[in-house]
């Protein structure tokens, strides 16, 4: 494994450790601390990605803009439960700028938008889940030519399997202190319709936003030379 991959595995392991602490030790009492910890780990991975250099100011501006769009999109569709563009924006950020940016966009968007929807023990799990989706999108599609159909299919399964699978862990352990296989199956089955709706809406948003959003990002990248230091070497 390369140094960057080892670093990401270690940081991901630390974030997972924080989730375990929230579940088994804090029992949901320290969700703000855990949320900030996950966010700081994501930021650390992002800045370490540049090693001796530092990210361009315009790149940071673009990331802030993507986070703002993701947050605003989630709030704007509040009247349609589970129909949200936030996961689509997170995936597009990972595709455009790489896995580290995808993770930061996902974690930050979930944390900030929950000041509107409500903070709670579920927040760290939503942050980690959206971050993982953004990171996976960067690993799979960044720097590669991929069609919007393939990306849309990825978005559907990423939301249903990854996001739903991670966030529902919180529900399982706060439903019962001693979860049984029956409880686990029951929670996942009861949440499946909601996850399917979110997955389908994410795929639809990706299908229509993929080309116009990435085209505009590419124009900004070309104008301001927002290129990874690794790509310049």
PDB file of C-alpha atoms in Angstrom:
ATOM      1  CA  UNK A   1       0.000   0.000   0.000  1.00  0.00           C
ATOM      2  CA  UNK A   2       1.136   3.538  -0.734  1.00  0.00           C
ATOM      3  CA  UNK A   3       1.695   6.060   2.044  1.00  0.00           C
ATOM      4  CA  UNK A   4      -1.476   7.958   1.206  1.00  0.00           C
ATOM      5  CA  UNK A   5      -3.559   4.788   1.294  1.00  0.00           C
ATOM      6  CA  UNK A   6      -2.113   3.757   4.658  1.00  0.00           C
ATOM      7  CA  UNK A   7      -2.853   7.233   6.011  1.00  0.00           C
ATOM      8  CA  UNK A   8      -6.474   7.089   4.842  1.00  0.00           C
ATOM      9  CA  UNK A   9      -6.951   3.629   6.356  1.00  0.00           C
ATOM     10  CA  UNK A  10      -5.594   4.835   9.708  1.00  0.00           C
ATOM     11  CA  UNK A  11      -7.762   7.955   9.722  1.00  0.00           C
ATOM     12  CA  UNK A  12     -10.797   5.930   8.693  1.00  0.00           C
ATOM     13  CA  UNK A  13     -10.073   3.478  11.491  1.00  0.00           C
ATOM     14  CA  UNK A  14      -9.906   6.328  14.007  1.00  0.00           C
ATOM     15  CA  UNK A  15     -13.242   7.678  12.772  1.00  0.00           C
ATOM     16  CA  UNK A  16     -14.756   4.201  13.124  1.00  0.00           C
ATOM     17  CA  UNK A  17     -13.311   3.990  16.646  1.00  0.00           C
ATOM     18  CA  UNK A  18     -15.100   7.248  17.508  1.00  0.00           C
ATOM     19  CA  UNK A  19     -18.387   5.774  16.289  1.00  0.00           C
ATOM     20  CA  UNK A  20     -17.823   2.692  18.453  1.00  0.00           C
ATOM     21  CA  UNK A  21     -17.090   4.942  21.425  1.00  0.00           C
ATOM     22  CA  UNK A  22     -20.346   6.807  20.777  1.00  0.00           C
ATOM     23  CA  UNK A  23     -22.292   3.542  20.632  1.00  0.00           C
ATOM     24  CA  UNK A  24     -20.835   1.467  23.427  1.00  0.00           C
ATOM     25  CA  UNK A  25     -19.324   3.972  25.879  1.00  0.00           C
ATOM     26  CA  UNK A  26     -20.990   7.362  25.540  1.00  0.00           C
ATOM     27  CA  UNK A  27     -24.373   5.883  24.538  1.00  0.00           C
ATOM     28  CA  UNK A  28     -25.178   8.916  22.418  1.00  0.00           C
ATOM     29  CA  UNK A  29     -24.237  11.458  25.087  1.00  0.00           C
ATOM     30  CA  UNK A  30     -21.147  12.901  23.354  1.00  0.00           C
ATOM     31  CA  UNK A  31     -22.393  13.214  19.793  1.00  0.00           C
ATOM     32  CA  UNK A  32     -21.087  16.788  19.407  1.00  0.00           C
ATOM     33  CA  UNK A  33     -17.592  15.738  20.491  1.00  0.00           C
ATOM     34  CA  UNK A  34     -17.634  12.680  18.242  1.00  0.00           C
ATOM     35  CA  UNK A  35     -18.976  14.738  15.318  1.00  0.00           C
ATOM     36  CA  UNK A  36     -16.211  17.302  15.683  1.00  0.00           C
ATOM     37  CA  UNK A  37     -13.661  14.488  15.989  1.00  0.00           C
ATOM     38  CA  UNK A  38     -14.798  12.945  12.696  1.00  0.00           C
ATOM     39  CA  UNK A  39     -14.718  16.353  11.046  1.00  0.00           C
ATOM     40  CA  UNK A  40     -11.198  17.055  12.304  1.00  0.00           C
ATOM     41  CA  UNK A  41      -9.988  13.651  11.076  1.00  0.00           C
ATOM     42  CA  UNK A  42     -11.406  14.422   7.657  1.00  0.00           C
ATOM     43  CA  UNK A  43      -9.718  17.823   7.612  1.00  0.00           C
ATOM     44  CA  UNK A  44      -6.438  16.240   8.712  1.00  0.00           C
ATOM     45  CA  UNK A  45      -6.602  13.726   5.862  1.00  0.00           C
ATOM     46  CA  UNK A  46      -7.400  16.523   3.413  1.00  0.00           C
ATOM     47  CA  UNK A  47      -4.451  18.712   4.401  1.00  0.00           C
ATOM     48  CA  UNK A  48      -2.040  15.782   4.683  1.00  0.00           C
ATOM     49  CA  UNK A  49      -2.998  14.887   1.118  1.00  0.00           C
ATOM     50  CA  UNK A  50      -1.001  17.916  -0.016  1.00  0.00           C
ATOM     51  CA  UNK A  51       2.021  16.845   2.052  1.00  0.00           C
ATOM     52  CA  UNK A  52       4.653  19.628   1.733  1.00  0.00           C
ATOM     53  CA  UNK A  53       2.371  21.945  -0.213  1.00  0.00           C
ATOM     54  CA  UNK A  54      -0.924  23.493   0.709  1.00  0.00           C
ATOM     55  CA  UNK A  55      -4.331  23.648  -0.991  1.00  0.00           C
ATOM     56  CA  UNK A  56      -5.065  26.568  -3.260  1.00  0.00           C
ATOM     57  CA  UNK A  57      -7.397  29.231  -1.865  1.00  0.00           C
ATOM     58  CA  UNK A  58      -9.702  28.815  -4.848  1.00  0.00           C
ATOM     59  CA  UNK A  59      -9.881  25.075  -4.180  1.00  0.00           C
ATOM     60  CA  UNK A  60     -10.968  25.774  -0.596  1.00  0.00           C
ATOM     61  CA  UNK A  61     -13.535  28.213  -1.968  1.00  0.00           C
ATOM     62  CA  UNK A  62     -14.877  25.549  -4.317  1.00  0.00           C
ATOM     63  CA  UNK A  63     -15.158  23.047  -1.462  1.00  0.00           C
ATOM     64  CA  UNK A  64     -17.010  25.606   0.651  1.00  0.00           C
ATOM     65  CA  UNK A  65     -19.339  26.283  -2.271  1.00  0.00           C
ATOM     66  CA  UNK A  66     -20.067  22.574  -2.759  1.00  0.00           C
ATOM     67  CA  UNK A  67     -20.786  22.200   0.961  1.00  0.00           C
ATOM     68  CA  UNK A  68     -23.108  25.194   0.761  1.00  0.00           C
ATOM     69  CA  UNK A  69     -24.978  23.748  -2.216  1.00  0.00           C
ATOM     70  CA  UNK A  70     -25.317  20.361  -0.492  1.00  0.00           C
ATOM     71  CA  UNK A  71     -26.611  21.970   2.721  1.00  0.00           C
ATOM     72  CA  UNK A  72     -28.985  24.313   0.904  1.00  0.00           C
ATOM     73  CA  UNK A  73     -30.251  21.451  -1.265  1.00  0.00           C
ATOM     74  CA  UNK A  74     -31.053  19.309   1.756  1.00  0.00           C
ATOM     75  CA  UNK A  75     -32.916  22.156   3.446  1.00  0.00           C
ATOM     76  CA  UNK A  76     -34.735  23.243   0.270  1.00  0.00           C
ATOM     77  CA  UNK A  77     -36.280  19.776  -0.130  1.00  0.00           C
ATOM     78  CA  UNK A  78     -37.366  19.494   3.519  1.00  0.00           C
ATOM     79  CA  UNK A  79     -41.001  19.049   2.446  1.00  0.00           C
ATOM     80  CA  UNK A  80     -40.137  15.858   0.519  1.00  0.00           C
ATOM     81  CA  UNK A  81     -38.894  13.239   3.022  1.00  0.00           C
ATOM     82  CA  UNK A  82     -35.855  11.307   1.756  1.00  0.00           C
ATOM     83  CA  UNK A  83     -35.825  13.193  -1.563  1.00  0.00           C
ATOM     84  CA  UNK A  84     -32.606  15.136  -1.120  1.00  0.00           C
ATOM     85  CA  UNK A  85     -29.738  16.103  -3.463  1.00  0.00           C
ATOM     86  CA  UNK A  86     -27.125  16.166  -0.681  1.00  0.00           C
ATOM     87  CA  UNK A  87     -25.638  12.736  -1.435  1.00  0.00           C
ATOM     88  CA  UNK A  88     -25.470  13.560  -5.160  1.00  0.00           C
ATOM     89  CA  UNK A  89     -23.500  16.752  -4.478  1.00  0.00           C
ATOM     90  CA  UNK A  90     -21.150  14.874  -2.151  1.00  0.00           C
ATOM     91  CA  UNK A  91     -20.535  12.228  -4.815  1.00  0.00           C
ATOM     92  CA  UNK A  92     -19.871  14.876  -7.462  1.00  0.00           C
ATOM     93  CA  UNK A  93     -17.373  16.612  -5.168  1.00  0.00           C
ATOM     94  CA  UNK A  94     -15.495  13.339  -4.761  1.00  0.00           C
ATOM     95  CA  UNK A  95     -15.494  12.753  -8.507  1.00  0.00           C
ATOM     96  CA  UNK A  96     -14.261  16.272  -9.235  1.00  0.00           C
ATOM     97  CA  UNK A  97     -11.607  16.665  -6.529  1.00  0.00           C
ATOM     98  CA  UNK A  98     -10.843  13.235  -5.082  1.00  0.00           C
ATOM     99  CA  UNK A  99     -11.731  11.114  -2.085  1.00  0.00           C
ATOM    100  CA  UNK A 100     -10.412  13.461   0.625  1.00  0.00           C
ATOM    101  CA  UNK A 101     -12.561  16.327  -0.647  1.00  0.00           C
ATOM    102  CA  UNK A 102     -15.526  13.974  -0.986  1.00  0.00           C
ATOM    103  CA  UNK A 103     -15.212  12.940   2.654  1.00  0.00           C
ATOM    104  CA  UNK A 104     -14.912  16.520   3.900  1.00  0.00           C
ATOM    105  CA  UNK A 105     -17.907  17.659   1.830  1.00  0.00           C
ATOM    106  CA  UNK A 106     -20.049  14.795   3.121  1.00  0.00           C
ATOM    107  CA  UNK A 107     -19.107  15.138   6.787  1.00  0.00           C
ATOM    108  CA  UNK A 108     -19.364  18.931   6.831  1.00  0.00           C
ATOM    109  CA  UNK A 109     -22.680  18.999   4.944  1.00  0.00           C
ATOM    110  CA  UNK A 110     -24.309  16.505   7.313  1.00  0.00           C
ATOM    111  CA  UNK A 111     -23.020  18.299  10.419  1.00  0.00           C
ATOM    112  CA  UNK A 112     -24.053  21.819   9.410  1.00  0.00           C
ATOM    113  CA  UNK A 113     -27.427  20.900   7.884  1.00  0.00           C
ATOM    114  CA  UNK A 114     -28.364  19.068  11.083  1.00  0.00           C
ATOM    115  CA  UNK A 115     -28.449  22.416  12.877  1.00  0.00           C
ATOM    116  CA  UNK A 116     -31.671  22.825  10.858  1.00  0.00           C
ATOM    117  CA  UNK A 117     -32.950  19.237  10.961  1.00  0.00           C
ATOM    118  CA  UNK A 118     -31.782  18.522  14.510  1.00  0.00           C
ATOM    119  CA  UNK A 119     -28.554  17.291  16.069  1.00  0.00           C
ATOM    120  CA  UNK A 120     -28.445  14.006  17.931  1.00  0.00           C
ATOM    121  CA  UNK A 121     -26.718  10.670  18.349  1.00  0.00           C
ATOM    122  CA  UNK A 122     -27.405   9.999  14.666  1.00  0.00           C
ATOM    123  CA  UNK A 123     -25.284  12.965  13.499  1.00  0.00           C
ATOM    124  CA  UNK A 124     -21.834  11.276  13.659  1.00  0.00           C
ATOM    125  CA  UNK A 125     -23.206   8.297  11.735  1.00  0.00           C
ATOM    126  CA  UNK A 126     -24.694  10.522   9.034  1.00  0.00           C
ATOM    127  CA  UNK A 127     -21.413  12.439   8.804  1.00  0.00           C
ATOM    128  CA  UNK A 128     -19.328   9.286   8.529  1.00  0.00           C
ATOM    129  CA  UNK A 129     -21.749   7.668   6.060  1.00  0.00           C
ATOM    130  CA  UNK A 130     -21.862  10.659   3.699  1.00  0.00           C
ATOM    131  CA  UNK A 131     -18.107  11.055   4.034  1.00  0.00           C
ATOM    132  CA  UNK A 132     -17.541   7.418   3.078  1.00  0.00           C
ATOM    133  CA  UNK A 133     -19.791   7.847   0.026  1.00  0.00           C
ATOM    134  CA  UNK A 134     -17.841  10.909  -1.105  1.00  0.00           C
ATOM    135  CA  UNK A 135     -14.526   9.172  -0.499  1.00  0.00           C
ATOM    136  CA  UNK A 136     -15.619   6.064  -2.410  1.00  0.00           C
ATOM    137  CA  UNK A 137     -16.762   8.213  -5.337  1.00  0.00           C
ATOM    138  CA  UNK A 138     -13.344   9.848  -5.446  1.00  0.00           C
ATOM    139  CA  UNK A 139     -11.521   6.518  -5.339  1.00  0.00           C
ATOM    140  CA  UNK A 140     -13.654   5.013  -8.097  1.00  0.00           C
ATOM    141  CA  UNK A 141     -14.222   7.931 -10.472  1.00  0.00           C
ATOM    142  CA  UNK A 142     -11.758  10.773  -9.856  1.00  0.00           C
ATOM    143  CA  UNK A 143      -9.541  11.286 -12.875  1.00  0.00           C
ATOM    144  CA  UNK A 144     -11.516   8.790 -14.949  1.00  0.00           C
ATOM    145  CA  UNK A 145     -14.053   9.261 -17.716  1.00  0.00           C
ATOM    146  CA  UNK A 146     -17.326   7.753 -16.546  1.00  0.00           C
ATOM    147  CA  UNK A 147     -20.835   8.050 -17.911  1.00  0.00           C
ATOM    148  CA  UNK A 148     -23.654   9.536 -15.874  1.00  0.00           C
ATOM    149  CA  UNK A 149     -25.561   6.242 -15.955  1.00  0.00           C
ATOM    150  CA  UNK A 150     -22.731   4.394 -14.219  1.00  0.00           C
ATOM    151  CA  UNK A 151     -22.347   7.192 -11.656  1.00  0.00           C
ATOM    152  CA  UNK A 152     -26.108   7.200 -11.045  1.00  0.00           C
ATOM    153  CA  UNK A 153     -26.087   3.442 -10.432  1.00  0.00           C
ATOM    154  CA  UNK A 154     -23.198   3.895  -8.016  1.00  0.00           C
ATOM    155  CA  UNK A 155     -25.125   6.647  -6.232  1.00  0.00           C
ATOM    156  CA  UNK A 156     -28.150   4.419  -5.754  1.00  0.00           C
ATOM    157  CA  UNK A 157     -26.238   1.500  -4.266  1.00  0.00           C
ATOM    158  CA  UNK A 158     -23.911   3.752  -2.246  1.00  0.00           C
ATOM    159  CA  UNK A 159     -26.879   5.365  -0.523  1.00  0.00           C
ATOM    160  CA  UNK A 160     -28.885   2.177   0.017  1.00  0.00           C
ATOM    161  CA  UNK A 161     -25.971  -0.030   1.099  1.00  0.00           C
ATOM    162  CA  UNK A 162     -23.322   2.291   2.565  1.00  0.00           C
ATOM    163  CA  UNK A 163     -25.329   5.220   3.895  1.00  0.00           C
ATOM    164  CA  UNK A 164     -28.304   3.161   5.017  1.00  0.00           C
ATOM    165  CA  UNK A 165     -26.109   0.418   6.429  1.00  0.00           C
ATOM    166  CA  UNK A 166     -24.011   2.814   8.524  1.00  0.00           C
ATOM    167  CA  UNK A 167     -26.756   5.149   9.751  1.00  0.00           C
ATOM    168  CA  UNK A 168     -29.066   2.288  10.704  1.00  0.00           C
ATOM    169  CA  UNK A 169     -26.398   0.903  13.045  1.00  0.00           C
ATOM    170  CA  UNK A 170     -27.207   3.836  15.298  1.00  0.00           C
ATOM    171  CA  UNK A 171     -30.896   2.896  15.258  1.00  0.00           C
ATOM    172  CA  UNK A 172     -30.137  -0.748  16.056  1.00  0.00           C
ATOM    173  CA  UNK A 173     -28.086  -0.030  19.166  1.00  0.00           C
ATOM    174  CA  UNK A 174     -30.392   2.665  20.472  1.00  0.00           C
ATOM    175  CA  UNK A 175     -33.427   0.458  19.901  1.00  0.00           C
ATOM    176  CA  UNK A 176     -32.021  -2.186  22.216  1.00  0.00           C
ATOM    177  CA  UNK A 177     -28.949  -2.386  24.444  1.00  0.00           C
ATOM    178  CA  UNK A 178     -28.670  -6.052  23.492  1.00  0.00           C
ATOM    179  CA  UNK A 179     -29.623  -6.269  19.805  1.00  0.00           C
ATOM    180  CA  UNK A 180     -30.631  -9.662  18.514  1.00  0.00           C
ATOM    181  CA  UNK A 181     -30.599 -10.861  14.887  1.00  0.00           C
ATOM    182  CA  UNK A 182     -34.368 -10.302  14.827  1.00  0.00           C
ATOM    183  CA  UNK A 183     -33.953  -6.665  15.894  1.00  0.00           C
ATOM    184  CA  UNK A 184     -31.184  -6.086  13.343  1.00  0.00           C
ATOM    185  CA  UNK A 185     -33.256  -7.522  10.506  1.00  0.00           C
ATOM    186  CA  UNK A 186     -36.328  -5.625  11.668  1.00  0.00           C
ATOM    187  CA  UNK A 187     -34.532  -2.282  11.740  1.00  0.00           C
ATOM    188  CA  UNK A 188     -32.967  -2.739   8.315  1.00  0.00           C
ATOM    189  CA  UNK A 189     -36.234  -3.915   6.759  1.00  0.00           C
ATOM    190  CA  UNK A 190     -38.225  -1.052   8.274  1.00  0.00           C
ATOM    191  CA  UNK A 191     -35.634   1.466   7.040  1.00  0.00           C
ATOM    192  CA  UNK A 192     -35.286  -0.077   3.570  1.00  0.00           C
ATOM    193  CA  UNK A 193     -38.209   1.828   1.940  1.00  0.00           C
ATOM    194  CA  UNK A 194     -36.751   5.152   3.127  1.00  0.00           C
ATOM    195  CA  UNK A 195     -33.272   4.199   1.961  1.00  0.00           C
ATOM    196  CA  UNK A 196     -34.645   3.128  -1.418  1.00  0.00           C
ATOM    197  CA  UNK A 197     -36.390   6.472  -1.886  1.00  0.00           C
ATOM    198  CA  UNK A 198     -33.210   8.340  -0.969  1.00  0.00           C
ATOM    199  CA  UNK A 199     -31.189   6.068  -3.264  1.00  0.00           C
ATOM    200  CA  UNK A 200     -33.537   6.567  -6.214  1.00  0.00           C
ATOM    201  CA  UNK A 201     -33.669  10.343  -5.718  1.00  0.00           C
ATOM    202  CA  UNK A 202     -29.865  10.449  -5.497  1.00  0.00           C
ATOM    203  CA  UNK A 203     -29.573   8.513  -8.756  1.00  0.00           C
ATOM    204  CA  UNK A 204     -32.019  10.901 -10.465  1.00  0.00           C
ATOM    205  CA  UNK A 205     -30.190  13.974  -9.195  1.00  0.00           C
ATOM    206  CA  UNK A 206     -26.872  12.516 -10.358  1.00  0.00           C
ATOM    207  CA  UNK A 207     -28.270  11.717 -13.789  1.00  0.00           C
ATOM    208  CA  UNK A 208     -29.310  15.328 -14.387  1.00  0.00           C
ATOM    209  CA  UNK A 209     -26.561  17.141 -12.448  1.00  0.00           C
ATOM    210  CA  UNK A 210     -23.548  15.040 -13.462  1.00  0.00           C
ATOM    211  CA  UNK A 211     -22.636  16.790 -16.720  1.00  0.00           C
ATOM    212  CA  UNK A 212     -23.585  20.415 -15.952  1.00  0.00           C
ATOM    213  CA  UNK A 213     -21.986  20.456 -12.489  1.00  0.00           C
ATOM    214  CA  UNK A 214     -18.744  18.748 -13.546  1.00  0.00           C
ATOM    215  CA  UNK A 215     -18.541  20.922 -16.670  1.00  0.00           C
ATOM    216  CA  UNK A 216     -18.670  24.077 -14.566  1.00  0.00           C
ATOM    217  CA  UNK A 217     -16.137  22.696 -12.093  1.00  0.00           C
ATOM    218  CA  UNK A 218     -13.793  21.811 -14.957  1.00  0.00           C
ATOM    219  CA  UNK A 219     -14.028  25.384 -16.251  1.00  0.00           C
ATOM    220  CA  UNK A 220     -13.012  26.724 -12.845  1.00  0.00           C
ATOM    221  CA  UNK A 221     -10.222  24.137 -12.611  1.00  0.00           C
ATOM    222  CA  UNK A 222      -8.927  25.188 -16.003  1.00  0.00           C
ATOM    223  CA  UNK A 223      -9.103  28.881 -15.192  1.00  0.00           C
ATOM    224  CA  UNK A 224      -7.486  28.701 -11.762  1.00  0.00           C
ATOM    225  CA  UNK A 225      -5.411  25.536 -12.286  1.00  0.00           C
ATOM    226  CA  UNK A 226      -6.977  23.623  -9.410  1.00  0.00           C
ATOM    227  CA  UNK A 227      -4.817  20.537  -9.930  1.00  0.00           C
ATOM    228  CA  UNK A 228      -3.662  18.128  -7.253  1.00  0.00           C
ATOM    229  CA  UNK A 229       0.005  18.480  -6.424  1.00  0.00           C
ATOM    230  CA  UNK A 230       0.366  14.783  -7.148  1.00  0.00           C
ATOM    231  CA  UNK A 231      -0.892  15.310 -10.694  1.00  0.00           C
ATOM    232  CA  UNK A 232       1.606  18.105 -11.292  1.00  0.00           C
ATOM    233  CA  UNK A 233       4.583  15.881 -10.409  1.00  0.00           C
TER     234      UNK A 233
END
